[in-house]
Coordinates of C-alpha atoms in Angstrom, one line a residue:
M1 CA 11.0 -23.9 12.1
I2 CA 8.1 -26.6 11.5
T3 CA 7.7 -28.6 9.1
A4 CA 4.8 -28.4 7.4
A5 CA 2.8 -30.2 4.5
A6 CA -0.1 -30.2 2.0
W7 CA -0.7 -32.3 -0.7
N8 CA -4.2 -33.6 -2.7
V9 CA -4.7 -36.9 -2.4
R10 CA -7.1 -37.4 -4.5
G11 CA -8.8 -39.6 -1.5
L12 CA -7.6 -41.1 0.9
N13 CA -10.5 -44.2 1.1
S14 CA -7.9 -46.8 -0.2
V15 CA -5.0 -48.7 1.7
G16 CA -2.7 -47.7 -1.6
H17 CA -3.5 -44.2 -0.7
Q18 CA -3.2 -44.4 2.9
Y19 CA 0.0 -46.3 2.9
A20 CA 1.4 -43.8 0.3
V21 CA 0.4 -40.2 2.9
G22 CA 1.9 -42.5 5.8
Q23 CA 5.2 -43.7 4.7
F24 CA 5.6 -39.0 3.0
V25 CA 5.3 -38.1 5.9
R26 CA 7.6 -40.6 7.9
E27 CA 10.5 -39.6 5.4
R28 CA 9.6 -36.3 5.4
K29 CA 9.7 -35.8 8.9
V30 CA 6.9 -33.5 8.2
Q31 CA 5.4 -32.2 11.8
F32 CA 2.2 -30.7 10.5
L33 CA 0.5 -31.9 7.8
G34 CA -3.0 -31.0 5.2
L35 CA -4.4 -33.3 3.0
L36 CA -6.6 -31.7 0.5
E37 CA -9.7 -33.3 -0.9
T38 CA -9.8 -36.7 1.1
R39 CA -13.3 -38.0 -0.4
V40 CA -13.5 -40.0 3.3
R41 CA -17.3 -40.2 4.2
T42 CA -17.9 -39.0 8.1
G43 CA -18.6 -43.1 9.3
N44 CA -15.5 -43.5 7.6
V45 CA -13.3 -40.9 9.4
Q46 CA -11.6 -42.5 12.7
S47 CA -11.0 -46.5 10.6
V48 CA -9.0 -44.1 8.2
R49 CA -7.0 -41.8 10.3
S50 CA -5.9 -44.4 12.7
R51 CA -4.5 -46.3 9.8
L52 CA -2.4 -43.4 8.8
L53 CA -0.8 -41.6 11.8
Q54 CA -1.7 -43.0 15.4
N55 CA -1.1 -40.9 18.1
W56 CA -1.7 -37.8 16.3
S57 CA -4.0 -34.7 16.7
W58 CA -6.8 -34.4 13.4
F59 CA -8.9 -30.8 12.9
D60 CA -11.3 -31.7 9.8
D61 CA -14.0 -28.9 7.5
Y62 CA -16.7 -30.9 6.4
S63 CA -18.4 -27.6 5.6
G64 CA -18.2 -29.2 1.6
P65 CA -18.3 -32.3 0.0
G66 CA -16.5 -35.0 1.2
G67 CA -14.2 -33.9 3.7
R68 CA -12.2 -31.3 1.5
I69 CA -9.5 -30.5 4.7
W70 CA -8.4 -32.1 6.7
I71 CA -5.0 -30.9 9.1
A72 CA -2.9 -32.9 11.6
W73 CA 0.0 -32.6 13.6
N74 CA 2.3 -34.1 15.8
D75 CA 0.5 -33.1 19.2
L76 CA 4.5 -33.9 20.7
E77 CA 6.5 -31.1 19.0
I78 CA 3.6 -28.8 18.2
G79 CA 0.8 -26.6 19.1
V80 CA -2.4 -26.2 17.0
E81 CA -5.1 -23.6 17.4
I82 CA -7.8 -23.5 15.2
I83 CA -8.6 -19.6 14.5
R84 CA -11.0 -19.5 11.3
V85 CA -12.6 -22.4 8.9
E86 CA -14.6 -21.9 5.6
D87 CA -15.1 -24.8 2.6
Q88 CA -11.9 -23.3 1.2
F89 CA -9.4 -22.9 4.0
I90 CA -8.4 -23.5 7.2
H91 CA -6.7 -20.7 9.5
C92 CA -4.5 -22.1 12.7
A93 CA -2.1 -20.5 14.7
L94 CA 1.0 -23.3 15.3
L95 CA 3.5 -23.4 18.8
N96 CA 6.8 -25.1 17.8
K97 CA 6.9 -26.6 21.1
R98 CA 10.7 -27.0 20.9
T99 CA 12.0 -23.7 20.2
S100 CA 8.7 -21.7 21.6
A101 CA 8.7 -20.4 17.7
K102 CA 5.4 -18.9 16.7
C103 CA 3.7 -18.9 12.9
L104 CA -0.2 -19.0 11.7
I105 CA -0.6 -21.0 8.8
S106 CA -3.4 -21.4 6.2
V107 CA -4.0 -24.9 4.6
V108 CA -6.7 -24.0 1.4
Y109 CA -8.4 -25.7 -1.4
G110 CA -9.4 -23.5 -3.8
D111 CA -12.9 -23.7 -6.4
C112 CA -12.4 -25.2 -9.4
E113 CA -14.6 -22.5 -10.9
A114 CA -12.3 -18.7 -10.9
V115 CA -16.2 -17.5 -9.4
R116 CA -16.9 -19.2 -6.3
R117 CA -12.5 -18.7 -5.4
R118 CA -13.4 -14.7 -5.7
R119 CA -14.5 -15.6 -1.8
L120 CA -11.0 -17.5 -1.0
W121 CA -9.3 -14.4 -2.4
E122 CA -11.6 -12.5 0.1
G123 CA -11.6 -14.3 3.4
L124 CA -7.8 -14.3 2.9
L125 CA -7.8 -11.4 2.9
T126 CA -9.2 -10.3 5.4
I127 CA -6.2 -12.2 7.5
A128 CA -3.6 -10.3 5.7
E129 CA -5.5 -7.4 7.6
D130 CA -4.7 -8.8 10.3
V131 CA -1.3 -10.6 10.9
S132 CA 1.0 -8.1 8.9
E133 CA 3.3 -8.5 12.6
N134 CA 3.4 -12.8 12.9
P135 CA 4.9 -15.0 10.5
W136 CA 1.6 -16.0 8.1
C137 CA 2.2 -18.8 5.3
V138 CA -0.7 -19.9 2.6
L139 CA 0.2 -23.5 1.5
G140 CA -1.9 -25.8 -0.3
D141 CA -3.7 -26.4 -3.8
F142 CA -4.9 -22.9 -4.7
N143 CA -6.3 -24.6 -8.3
A144 CA -5.0 -22.0 -9.6
V145 CA -2.0 -20.3 -12.2
I146 CA -0.6 -16.9 -11.8
D147 CA 0.3 -16.3 -15.8
S148 CA 0.4 -19.1 -18.6
S149 CA 4.4 -19.9 -17.9
E150 CA 2.3 -22.4 -15.4
S151 CA 0.1 -24.3 -17.7
C152 CA 1.5 -26.5 -20.4
G153 CA -0.6 -28.4 -22.6
R154 CA -4.1 -27.9 -24.7
S155 CA -6.0 -25.9 -22.1
A156 CA -6.1 -22.2 -21.4
E157 CA -6.6 -20.2 -18.0
S158 CA -9.0 -17.5 -17.7
T159 CA -6.8 -14.8 -18.5
M160 CA -9.4 -13.0 -15.9
A161 CA -9.0 -15.2 -13.6
M162 CA -5.0 -15.3 -13.6
A163 CA -5.5 -11.3 -12.9
E164 CA -7.4 -12.1 -9.3
F165 CA -4.9 -14.7 -8.4
R166 CA -2.1 -12.1 -8.9
G167 CA -3.7 -9.1 -7.6
F168 CA -5.2 -11.4 -4.2
I169 CA -1.1 -12.3 -4.0
S170 CA -0.5 -8.4 -4.0
D171 CA -3.0 -6.9 -2.0
A172 CA -2.0 -9.5 0.8
A173 CA 1.3 -8.7 0.5
L174 CA 2.6 -12.3 0.0
V175 CA 5.3 -13.1 -1.8
H176 CA 5.7 -16.6 -3.4
L177 CA 8.8 -18.8 -1.2
P178 CA 11.7 -20.1 -4.0
F179 CA 10.6 -24.0 -4.2
S180 CA 12.6 -26.8 -6.2
G181 CA 10.8 -30.0 -8.3
C182 CA 9.0 -30.3 -11.0
P183 CA 6.9 -26.7 -11.9
Y184 CA 3.5 -28.5 -12.7
T185 CA 2.4 -29.9 -9.7
W186 CA -0.3 -31.2 -11.4
H187 CA -0.8 -34.0 -14.3
N188 CA -4.7 -34.4 -15.7
C189 CA -3.6 -38.1 -16.6
S190 CA -3.8 -38.5 -20.0
E191 CA -1.3 -38.9 -23.4
G192 CA -0.9 -37.3 -26.0
S193 CA -2.5 -34.1 -27.2
R194 CA -5.1 -34.0 -23.7
S195 CA -2.1 -34.0 -21.5
L196 CA -2.5 -31.4 -19.0
W197 CA 0.2 -29.5 -16.5
R198 CA -0.6 -27.0 -14.3
R199 CA 0.8 -25.8 -11.3
L200 CA -1.9 -25.5 -9.5
D201 CA -0.6 -26.5 -5.8
R202 CA 2.4 -23.5 -4.3
V203 CA 3.6 -21.9 -0.9
L204 CA 3.1 -17.9 -0.5
V205 CA 4.8 -15.9 3.0
N206 CA 5.0 -13.0 4.2
E207 CA 7.1 -10.6 5.0
T208 CA 7.5 -11.3 8.3
W209 CA 8.0 -14.4 7.4
L210 CA 11.2 -14.5 5.6
V211 CA 12.7 -12.0 7.6
K212 CA 11.8 -14.8 11.0
W213 CA 12.6 -17.8 7.9
P214 CA 14.7 -16.2 5.6
S215 CA 16.5 -19.7 4.4
S216 CA 13.1 -20.9 4.4
S217 CA 11.8 -22.7 0.5
Y218 CA 9.2 -25.9 0.0
F219 CA 9.8 -28.9 -2.6
S220 CA 7.3 -30.3 -4.7
A221 CA 8.0 -34.0 -3.9
I222 CA 6.6 -37.4 -6.6
P223 CA 3.3 -37.4 -6.3
S224 CA 2.9 -41.0 -6.2
T225 CA -1.2 -43.0 -5.5
S226 CA -2.2 -38.5 -6.5
D227 CA -2.1 -37.3 -9.7
H228 CA -0.7 -33.5 -7.1
S229 CA 2.6 -33.8 -5.9
P230 CA 2.7 -32.8 -2.2
L231 CA 4.6 -29.9 -0.8
V232 CA 7.1 -29.8 1.8
L233 CA 8.4 -26.6 3.5
V234 CA 11.5 -27.2 4.7
G235 CA 13.5 -24.6 6.7
A236 CA 17.8 -25.2 7.4
E237 CA 19.0 -22.7 10.4
Q238 CA 22.0 -21.1 9.1
R239 CA 24.3 -18.5 10.4
P240 CA 24.2 -15.5 8.8
V241 CA 26.6 -14.6 6.3
S242 CA 28.2 -11.2 6.5
G243 CA 27.4 -9.4 3.4
C244 CA 30.3 -7.7 0.8
F245 CA 30.4 -3.6 1.3
R246 CA 27.4 -2.3 -0.9
F247 CA 27.9 1.6 -1.5
D248 CA 24.2 3.3 -0.7
N249 CA 23.2 6.4 -3.1
F250 CA 21.6 8.5 -0.6
L251 CA 24.8 8.8 1.3
T252 CA 25.9 11.2 -2.0
K253 CA 22.9 13.8 -0.7
Q254 CA 24.4 13.7 2.8
A255 CA 26.5 17.3 3.7
G256 CA 30.8 16.6 4.1
F257 CA 30.5 13.9 1.1
L258 CA 32.6 15.5 -0.9
D259 CA 35.0 16.4 1.9
A260 CA 34.8 12.9 2.5
V261 CA 36.0 11.4 -0.5
R262 CA 37.8 14.4 -0.6
G263 CA 40.0 13.6 2.8
V264 CA 40.9 10.3 1.0
W265 CA 41.8 11.4 -2.8
R266 CA 44.1 13.5 -1.8
H267 CA 46.5 10.2 -0.1
H268 CA 49.3 9.4 -3.3
I269 CA 50.0 5.9 -3.5
Y270 CA 52.5 5.0 -5.4
G271 CA 51.5 2.5 -8.2
T272 CA 50.1 2.0 -11.2
K273 CA 46.8 5.3 -12.1
M274 CA 44.2 2.3 -12.0
Y275 CA 46.2 0.5 -9.0
G276 CA 46.3 4.3 -6.9
V277 CA 41.9 4.0 -7.6
V278 CA 41.5 0.7 -6.7
C279 CA 43.3 1.6 -3.2
K280 CA 41.3 5.0 -2.3
L281 CA 37.6 2.4 -3.2
K282 CA 38.5 0.6 -0.8
A283 CA 40.5 3.0 1.7
L284 CA 36.9 5.0 1.1
K285 CA 34.3 2.0 1.9
T286 CA 35.9 2.1 5.7
T287 CA 34.3 6.0 5.6
F288 CA 31.5 5.1 4.3
R289 CA 30.8 1.5 6.6
A290 CA 31.0 4.8 8.9
C291 CA 28.4 7.4 8.3
K292 CA 25.9 4.7 7.4
K293 CA 26.4 3.0 11.0
K294 CA 26.5 7.3 12.5
T295 CA 22.5 7.3 9.7
G296 CA 20.8 4.9 11.7
E297 CA 18.1 2.9 11.6
L298 CA 16.9 5.4 7.6
S299 CA 13.0 4.2 8.5
T300 CA 13.4 4.4 12.3
L301 CA 15.2 8.5 11.0
V302 CA 11.5 8.9 8.8
C303 CA 9.0 7.7 12.0
R304 CA 11.2 10.0 14.9
A305 CA 11.8 13.1 12.2
K306 CA 7.7 12.6 11.4
E307 CA 7.2 13.2 15.1
F308 CA 9.6 15.5 15.9
L309 CA 7.6 17.6 12.8
D310 CA 4.0 16.6 14.5
I311 CA 4.5 18.3 18.0
A312 CA 5.9 20.9 16.5
Q313 CA 3.4 22.0 14.6
C314 CA 1.3 21.0 17.6
L315 CA 3.7 23.4 19.7
F316 CA 3.0 25.8 17.1
E317 CA -0.4 25.6 16.3
L318 CA -0.9 26.0 20.0
Y319 CA 1.6 29.6 20.8
K320 CA 1.4 30.6 17.5
E321 CA 5.5 32.0 17.7
D322 CA 7.3 32.9 15.1
I323 CA 10.2 30.8 16.4
L324 CA 8.0 28.1 16.7
L325 CA 7.5 28.4 13.2
E326 CA 11.0 28.1 12.4
L327 CA 11.0 25.1 14.5
V328 CA 8.7 23.2 11.9
Q329 CA 10.1 24.7 8.9
W330 CA 13.1 23.2 10.1
C331 CA 12.0 20.3 11.1
R332 CA 9.9 19.5 7.3
V333 CA 13.0 20.0 5.6
V334 CA 14.6 17.6 8.3
Y335 CA 11.4 15.3 7.5
C336 CA 11.5 15.3 3.7
K337 CA 15.5 14.6 3.9
A338 CA 15.2 11.6 5.1
A339 CA 12.4 10.3 3.6
E340 CA 14.1 11.2 0.2
M341 CA 17.4 9.2 2.0
E342 CA 14.6 6.2 2.3
T343 CA 13.1 6.0 -0.4
S344 CA 16.9 6.7 -2.4
M345 CA 18.1 3.2 -0.8
L346 CA 14.4 1.6 -0.9
R347 CA 14.3 1.6 -4.7
Q348 CA 18.4 1.0 -5.3
R349 CA 17.7 -2.4 -3.6
A350 CA 14.3 -3.2 -4.6
K351 CA 15.4 -2.5 -8.3
V352 CA 11.8 -1.1 -8.9
N353 CA 9.8 1.9 -10.5
W354 CA 9.2 4.1 -7.9
L355 CA 6.7 6.1 -9.8
K356 CA 4.2 3.0 -10.8
Y357 CA 4.2 2.1 -6.6
G358 CA 3.6 6.0 -6.0
D359 CA 2.9 5.9 -1.9
Q360 CA 3.1 2.8 -1.6
C361 CA 6.7 2.8 -0.9
S362 CA 8.7 1.4 2.7
S363 CA 5.9 -1.8 2.2
T364 CA 6.3 -1.9 -1.6
F365 CA 10.0 -1.9 -1.5
F366 CA 10.7 -4.2 2.0
R367 CA 8.4 -6.8 -0.1
K368 CA 10.1 -6.9 -3.0
I369 CA 13.8 -6.5 -1.5
N370 CA 13.2 -9.3 0.9
A371 CA 11.7 -11.8 -2.3
R372 CA 14.5 -11.2 -4.0
R373 CA 17.1 -11.9 -1.3
A374 CA 15.4 -15.3 -0.6
S375 CA 15.3 -15.9 -4.6
Q376 CA 18.4 -15.1 -5.4
R377 CA 19.9 -17.7 -2.7
V378 CA 21.2 -21.0 -3.2
Y379 CA 20.1 -23.0 -0.7
Q380 CA 21.5 -26.4 -1.8
I381 CA 22.7 -28.8 -4.9
T382 CA 23.2 -31.6 -6.3
N383 CA 27.3 -31.8 -6.7
M384 CA 29.1 -34.4 -10.2
A385 CA 29.1 -37.2 -7.7
G386 CA 24.7 -37.2 -7.3
E387 CA 25.0 -36.4 -3.2
T388 CA 23.3 -33.4 -2.5
L389 CA 24.7 -30.6 -0.2
T390 CA 22.8 -28.2 2.6
D391 CA 25.9 -26.6 4.3
A392 CA 26.5 -22.9 3.1
N393 CA 30.7 -22.9 3.2
Q394 CA 30.3 -27.3 0.9
V395 CA 28.4 -25.0 -1.4
A396 CA 30.6 -22.4 -2.0
A397 CA 33.3 -24.4 -2.5
E398 CA 31.3 -27.5 -4.5
F399 CA 31.1 -23.9 -6.4
I400 CA 34.2 -22.8 -7.3
M401 CA 35.8 -26.2 -7.7
F402 CA 33.2 -27.0 -10.3
F403 CA 33.6 -24.1 -12.8
Q404 CA 37.4 -24.0 -12.0
T405 CA 37.1 -27.4 -13.5
L406 CA 35.4 -26.1 -16.4
L407 CA 36.8 -23.4 -17.4
G408 CA 40.6 -23.4 -16.3
G409 CA 43.5 -26.4 -15.8
E410 CA 44.1 -28.1 -19.2
R411 CA 40.7 -26.7 -20.9
R412 CA 42.2 -22.1 -20.2
A413 CA 45.4 -23.6 -21.9
R414 CA 44.7 -25.1 -25.0
M415 CA 45.1 -22.6 -27.6
L416 CA 41.6 -22.3 -29.7
N417 CA 41.6 -23.1 -33.5
C418 CA 39.5 -20.9 -35.4
D419 CA 39.5 -21.9 -38.5
F420 CA 36.2 -23.3 -38.5
L421 CA 35.7 -19.5 -38.4
Q422 CA 36.4 -19.2 -41.6
P423 CA 34.1 -19.9 -43.7
H424 CA 31.6 -18.4 -41.6
L425 CA 33.7 -14.2 -42.6
K426 CA 31.6 -12.5 -44.6
H427 CA 32.0 -9.4 -43.5
T428 CA 34.9 -7.6 -42.4
I429 CA 36.0 -3.9 -41.8
T430 CA 38.8 -1.8 -43.3
M431 CA 42.0 -1.0 -42.2
D432 CA 40.4 2.2 -40.9
E433 CA 38.1 1.3 -39.4
A434 CA 40.4 -1.5 -37.3
A435 CA 42.7 1.6 -36.3
D436 CA 39.5 3.4 -34.7
L437 CA 39.2 0.6 -33.3
V438 CA 42.7 0.6 -30.5
R439 CA 43.0 4.0 -31.2
P440 CA 43.4 5.3 -27.6
V441 CA 39.8 5.7 -25.1
T442 CA 40.0 10.0 -24.4
Q443 CA 38.8 11.6 -20.8
A444 CA 34.8 12.7 -22.8
E445 CA 34.3 8.8 -23.5
I446 CA 34.7 7.8 -20.0
R447 CA 33.2 10.3 -18.8
T448 CA 30.5 10.0 -21.3
A449 CA 30.3 6.1 -20.2
F450 CA 30.1 6.4 -16.1
F451 CA 27.2 8.3 -16.6
D452 CA 24.7 7.5 -19.5
I453 CA 24.7 4.3 -16.5
S454 CA 21.5 4.7 -14.2
E455 CA 22.0 5.5 -10.4
D456 CA 19.3 2.8 -9.8
S457 CA 22.1 -0.3 -11.7
A458 CA 23.6 -2.8 -9.9
P459 CA 27.0 -1.6 -8.3
G460 CA 29.8 -3.3 -9.5
P461 CA 32.7 -6.2 -8.4
D462 CA 34.2 -2.9 -5.8
G463 CA 30.3 -2.5 -4.4
Y464 CA 30.0 0.9 -5.5
T465 CA 27.3 2.4 -7.9
S466 CA 27.8 4.9 -11.2
G467 CA 25.8 7.0 -9.1
F468 CA 29.0 7.3 -6.5
F469 CA 31.7 7.9 -9.0
K470 CA 28.6 10.7 -10.1
A471 CA 28.7 12.2 -7.3
A472 CA 32.4 12.0 -6.6
W473 CA 33.5 13.1 -10.2
P474 CA 35.2 16.6 -9.3
E475 CA 37.2 14.7 -6.6
I476 CA 38.2 11.4 -8.0
G477 CA 36.9 12.0 -12.2
A478 CA 40.9 12.5 -13.4
D479 CA 42.5 9.5 -11.5
L480 CA 40.1 7.4 -13.2
C481 CA 40.2 8.5 -16.4
A482 CA 43.8 8.3 -15.8
G483 CA 43.3 4.6 -14.5
G484 CA 40.7 3.9 -17.9
R485 CA 43.1 5.1 -20.3
V486 CA 45.9 2.0 -19.1
F487 CA 43.4 -0.7 -18.3
Y488 CA 44.3 -2.4 -22.0
I489 CA 47.6 -1.7 -21.5
G490 CA 48.8 -1.7 -18.8
P491 CA 49.0 -4.2 -15.4
A492 CA 45.7 -4.9 -14.2
P493 CA 45.8 -4.9 -10.0
K494 CA 43.8 -8.2 -9.1
A495 CA 40.7 -6.6 -7.9
T496 CA 39.3 -5.2 -11.5
K497 CA 39.6 -8.4 -12.8
C498 CA 37.4 -9.7 -10.3
N499 CA 34.3 -9.9 -12.2
P500 CA 30.7 -10.9 -9.7
T501 CA 29.0 -13.9 -11.5
C502 CA 25.1 -14.3 -11.8
F503 CA 24.6 -18.2 -12.0
D504 CA 20.4 -18.8 -14.0
S505 CA 18.9 -21.8 -13.2
E506 CA 15.3 -23.4 -13.8
S507 CA 15.0 -24.8 -10.6
P508 CA 16.3 -21.9 -7.7
I509 CA 17.2 -23.8 -4.9
T510 CA 18.3 -27.4 -5.7
S511 CA 19.6 -28.9 -9.5
P512 CA 23.0 -30.2 -10.7
F513 CA 25.6 -28.2 -11.9
R514 CA 25.0 -28.6 -15.1
S515 CA 22.0 -26.5 -15.0
F516 CA 23.5 -23.9 -13.9
A517 CA 24.8 -21.2 -16.4
P518 CA 26.9 -18.4 -15.7

């Protein structure tokens, strides 16, 4: 992947600004650079460039005052083809000469006036219509925020302007890349009550970009001589890590689902009831993995079923035979079932409201899935020694060691003295209420607990969703209830004591461990 950057430098005429840009490019190993608001007159362009980056290629846009947008690239490493030039953006195609990887990049410098920014949204939307099959990145200073959380200070952004920006991102099928650094990329250099912070600079990418470079991210560096933070787009090549088992609810709608469950569940497992349940659920994973592999890619199946339906309808219209009518009806059933299975899978993984998005189905859900995957990754972490780790195995090992030290060891061995709570215990329960808390759990209560969980909710640590338990209840319900009743009073298998942990951090990429809250 190409290391690209964009920076609103607020002028390049001073030697200090020029030195800061050159140092930034060398330190960050930037291959492609977009400079915004250079304020360099046409007569001084060559002299400024000669002091900036020698042996680099340049292109500029002087349709606006003061050279609004310059782009530069290292000719030894990448090739650039300028495709479209507007007063608020430059759109170009990039080629990595070492890896032959290609991508599209639009460097943006949005107008300060919301009305004039509409031309920017319209221009980028026309590009979005033609680049869906190519990785596309839009980066720079948009001079706009998407909501009030991206602004801090006395001034408030227009609600309409924010809505228009959000509408453009949605219509162009773009998503935000994960980022690190300060959430505000611009400061007005004022003090006290006049101080204003905003996130005006950002990086947006399309779905194809995320598919090709799933580990890509960006960070906002120190502003240095400008009032804007430079953005650096990076994407370390990471080996794909095999994911854990996850049950897809569409499998419950396939013929033979209950037979497959029954075939495993009829075996007797020696041990406690809960141990038997855990072993059988583990054995079923092999069955369901094979079933998903046999089913294949659902999107391909839907397209193929639609093609067969179209062919059958054409044949029926041409020959008007009863047997062809039966074929049409059969193909229609197959197509509807395949579409239903794909919708179920996408809805479950994207966790968005199907009714809200209607027939946008696949494009909406796939975009949500890729955005969620990108935002949930921890690409690098700063350990307690201040070192930044980027290797996936090192990051995982550091997490385990840190929280083992935090939650285990001597801290866990010490008994907690609860005497300090006594002055605050104003409400107590009766003996009858206490007895009710420890009474045996009934089978009806266990069943109600399972069936109250949404089928599209996140799976448990074993990868099974409530949709599986509901569909397989006729076969597994009795064992689940028997195991559940002794769960809190008998020995528990190791698998039932494992819980997935979600870590929340202000910075989604790199942070010290203390900023992660489990």
